[in-house]
Amino acid sequence: IGLSSSDTGEGTVSSTVNFNAGNWNSAQTVTVTGANDGAVDGNIDFTIVTATPTGTDGSGYTSANPADVSVTNWDDETRRIFTTPNQYVGGSLGGIAGADAICNTEAANRGYPNSWKAMISQGNAGFPPERRACNTANCTTDEGTNWVLYANLNYYRADDNAFIGMTTGGRIFTFPLTTAWNFGGQRAWMSFNANWTSTGGFNCNGWTDTGAGSGGIADVNVTGTGSITGGGYGCGTTARLNCAEQ
């Protein structure tokens, strides 16, 4: 059975599989290799085309035409972001690790592959691990600590593939965003200043203490700096998380 790719610019496939009287009922492995094209073009679907079988054994299988197989070349020059549909108590997130675990659970529930991390700030050294985007205002080079965004990549909303924006060499977004993180008047835990530095103590003691002052909440349906910074809310308050694909 001959095999071919409908778009070799996105992926290639081993050329044939051969069945005979000795292996006719055994599965055979077909290897599809995605092309790393270097283009920021999103995830591209293509097809592995199966040809009509050829042979001389008179079995009748040469009249069958196996179904073609749809595959996707995942674009490693892009990443996605989504806002959790569920809300969580800020002081009960379980720290950075707990927030990341929430993002991975929510992603799995929505059928999103790969690993995800929470786009929140934790600048309190007394409650490691920290998570910082910038140490100086609107950093132009990478100053991140345990940070979740990548440099110079296009980011899209996972829910509807709307383009959010492209990160800078400092692994942050400039404002306004092209599209908001989400829509519908939702709020998410963030605790950044408007210039991407951490707010210091506004993180519920590292997102572990419901009685520890306040945490920063931002509006995820706006495109300006309000999408990462906002008022301080009690650590027993509930809000969503923004989750970034790794």
XYZ file of C-alpha atoms in Angstrom:
246
model
C 0.000 0.000 0.000
C 1.559 3.247 -1.084
C 1.540 6.181 1.327
C 2.083 9.845 0.595
C 1.633 13.244 2.206
C -0.810 15.779 0.815
C 1.568 18.566 1.928
C 5.255 17.685 2.272
C 5.870 21.229 3.497
C 4.063 20.236 6.686
C 5.020 16.578 7.012
C 6.301 13.420 5.346
C 5.452 9.732 5.711
C 7.188 6.396 5.158
C 6.486 5.429 1.574
C 4.798 1.993 1.742
C 3.588 -0.818 3.958
C 3.783 -4.395 2.711
C 1.513 -7.260 3.677
C 1.949 -10.891 2.635
C 0.741 -14.344 3.575
C 2.946 -14.325 6.653
C 2.064 -10.938 8.151
C -1.361 -10.130 6.715
C -2.972 -9.908 10.181
C -0.164 -8.010 11.954
C -0.159 -4.274 12.546
C 2.589 -2.283 10.872
C 4.005 1.020 12.076
C 3.720 4.058 9.837
C 5.934 7.015 10.777
C 4.750 10.552 10.062
C 7.345 13.299 10.569
C 6.231 16.890 10.979
C 8.201 19.572 9.167
C 9.751 22.310 11.307
C 9.092 25.031 8.766
C 10.094 28.000 10.947
C 6.926 29.859 9.928
C 4.484 31.337 12.425
C 1.502 29.868 10.579
C -0.510 28.081 13.243
C -1.384 24.409 13.374
C -1.815 23.024 9.849
C -3.908 19.977 8.966
C -2.789 17.691 6.165
C -3.591 14.180 4.988
C -1.733 10.898 4.725
C -3.033 9.548 1.436
C -3.362 5.773 1.179
C -3.173 4.396 -2.335
C -5.176 1.473 -3.705
C -3.267 -1.715 -2.808
C -1.235 -3.457 -5.466
C -0.420 -7.167 -5.558
C -0.643 -10.421 -7.483
C -1.939 -12.918 -4.902
C -5.517 -12.834 -6.142
C -6.846 -12.175 -2.642
C -9.213 -9.468 -3.749
C -7.705 -6.856 -1.452
C -6.405 -4.935 -4.453
C -9.938 -3.650 -4.982
C -9.995 -2.015 -1.507
C -8.966 1.576 -0.948
C -8.025 2.223 2.689
C -9.260 5.484 4.186
C -6.891 8.442 4.182
C -5.720 9.676 7.601
C -5.921 13.280 8.801
C -2.990 14.591 10.854
C -1.905 17.980 12.203
C 1.530 19.588 12.154
C 1.692 21.433 15.475
C 3.233 24.884 15.079
C 6.024 25.233 17.641
C 6.362 28.937 16.825
C 3.025 29.700 18.556
C 1.489 29.146 21.979
C -1.990 29.439 23.466
C -3.565 31.016 26.543
C -6.913 30.313 28.150
C -8.822 31.557 31.177
C -10.173 28.860 33.459
C -13.964 28.543 33.455
C -13.851 27.729 37.172
C -12.976 30.166 39.940
C -10.540 29.496 42.766
C -9.874 30.956 46.208
C -6.649 32.968 45.989
C -5.263 31.824 49.323
C -6.025 28.188 48.543
C -4.281 27.849 45.196
C -1.490 25.822 46.794
C 1.301 28.151 45.736
C 2.753 28.344 42.237
C 2.847 24.548 41.944
C -0.808 24.282 42.906
C -1.831 26.969 40.417
C 0.086 25.181 37.656
C -1.628 21.914 38.576
C -5.014 23.635 38.295
C -4.102 24.874 34.816
C -3.089 21.388 33.696
C -6.284 19.858 35.066
C -8.441 22.506 33.404
C -6.548 22.078 30.126
C -7.055 18.310 30.176
C -10.751 18.776 30.888
C -10.992 20.977 27.797
C -9.029 18.570 25.623
C -5.947 20.799 25.314
C -2.691 18.813 25.018
C 0.768 19.783 26.319
C 1.659 21.316 29.682
C 0.384 24.635 31.054
C 1.415 27.119 33.735
C -0.482 29.806 35.615
C 0.203 33.368 34.486
C 0.407 34.815 37.999
C 3.056 36.732 39.898
C 4.659 35.602 43.136
C 7.370 38.029 44.208
C 7.543 37.103 47.880
C 10.889 35.383 48.514
C 9.587 34.054 51.808
C 7.200 31.703 50.029
C 9.181 30.007 47.243
C 9.106 29.334 44.428
C 8.863 32.843 43.067
C 7.392 33.700 39.695
C 8.307 37.017 38.112
C 7.986 38.452 34.616
C 10.176 41.562 35.053
C 12.431 43.057 37.705
C 12.520 46.426 35.911
C 9.624 48.206 34.260
C 8.545 46.644 30.944
C 11.784 44.681 30.699
C 13.244 44.524 27.191
C 15.483 41.533 27.914
C 14.690 38.328 29.737
C 14.463 39.029 33.474
C 11.932 36.315 34.240
C 12.072 33.975 37.195
C 10.119 30.770 36.635
C 8.190 32.791 34.061
C 5.574 31.251 31.784
C 5.770 33.154 28.474
C 8.321 32.668 25.691
C 10.122 35.395 23.777
C 9.068 36.502 20.295
C 6.162 34.091 19.892
C 2.632 34.637 18.693
C 0.003 33.762 21.292
C -3.596 32.806 20.558
C -6.664 32.206 22.682
C -7.086 28.464 23.036
C -10.876 28.693 23.047
C -11.366 30.315 19.637
C -7.868 30.779 18.148
C -8.165 34.584 18.287
C -4.776 36.304 18.066
C -3.719 37.880 21.390
C -0.351 39.316 20.428
C 3.345 38.634 20.018
C 5.679 38.652 23.001
C 8.798 40.790 23.129
C 12.371 39.705 23.708
C 11.632 40.306 27.394
C 8.930 37.598 27.308
C 6.062 40.003 27.936
C 3.298 41.612 25.901
C 3.049 45.279 25.047
C -0.350 46.918 25.336
C -2.920 47.081 23.978
C -3.298 43.408 23.219
C -4.835 42.620 19.845
C -7.519 40.532 21.576
C -8.303 40.240 25.271
C -7.381 37.090 27.191
C -11.058 36.249 27.427
C -14.465 37.911 27.350
C -17.601 38.394 29.401
C -16.476 40.522 32.341
C -14.355 37.823 33.951
C -11.562 38.368 36.473
C -8.385 36.401 37.132
C -5.666 36.345 39.775
C -2.560 38.139 38.448
C -0.768 40.424 40.963
C 1.335 42.370 38.455
C 1.906 46.082 38.279
C 1.006 47.763 34.999
C 4.672 47.472 33.896
C 4.883 43.679 34.469
C 6.834 43.931 37.745
C 5.488 41.993 40.716
C 3.260 43.669 43.274
C 5.273 42.332 46.183
C 2.947 41.425 49.030
C -0.289 41.178 47.068
C -0.076 37.405 46.605
C -1.782 35.830 49.633
C 1.555 34.723 51.105
C 2.596 32.951 47.957
C -1.015 31.949 47.160
C -1.184 29.735 50.254
C -3.032 31.732 52.942
C -6.711 32.735 52.863
C -6.227 35.122 55.772
C -3.146 36.933 54.461
C -4.227 40.357 53.273
C -4.982 40.484 49.565
C -4.083 39.336 46.081
C -4.176 41.217 42.805
C -7.039 40.565 40.397
C -7.205 41.818 36.787
C -9.958 42.009 34.159
C -9.405 39.407 31.447
C -11.828 41.037 28.998
C -9.801 44.224 28.402
C -6.759 44.788 26.188
C -4.906 47.474 28.157
C -2.780 47.253 31.293
C -5.931 46.455 33.261
C -5.601 42.950 31.854
C -2.681 42.268 34.221
C -3.209 44.709 37.081
C -6.141 45.720 39.262
C -7.268 46.118 42.809
C -6.311 43.997 45.777
C -8.962 41.523 46.895
C -9.181 39.430 50.029
C -7.425 36.089 49.816
C -10.716 34.294 50.458
C -12.086 35.783 47.224
C -12.598 33.604 44.162
C -11.294 34.408 40.675
C -10.089 32.574 37.592
C -6.562 31.812 36.394
C -4.934 32.610 33.090
C -3.047 29.558 31.833
C -0.189 29.682 29.307
C 0.882 26.767 27.153
C 4.469 25.573 27.591
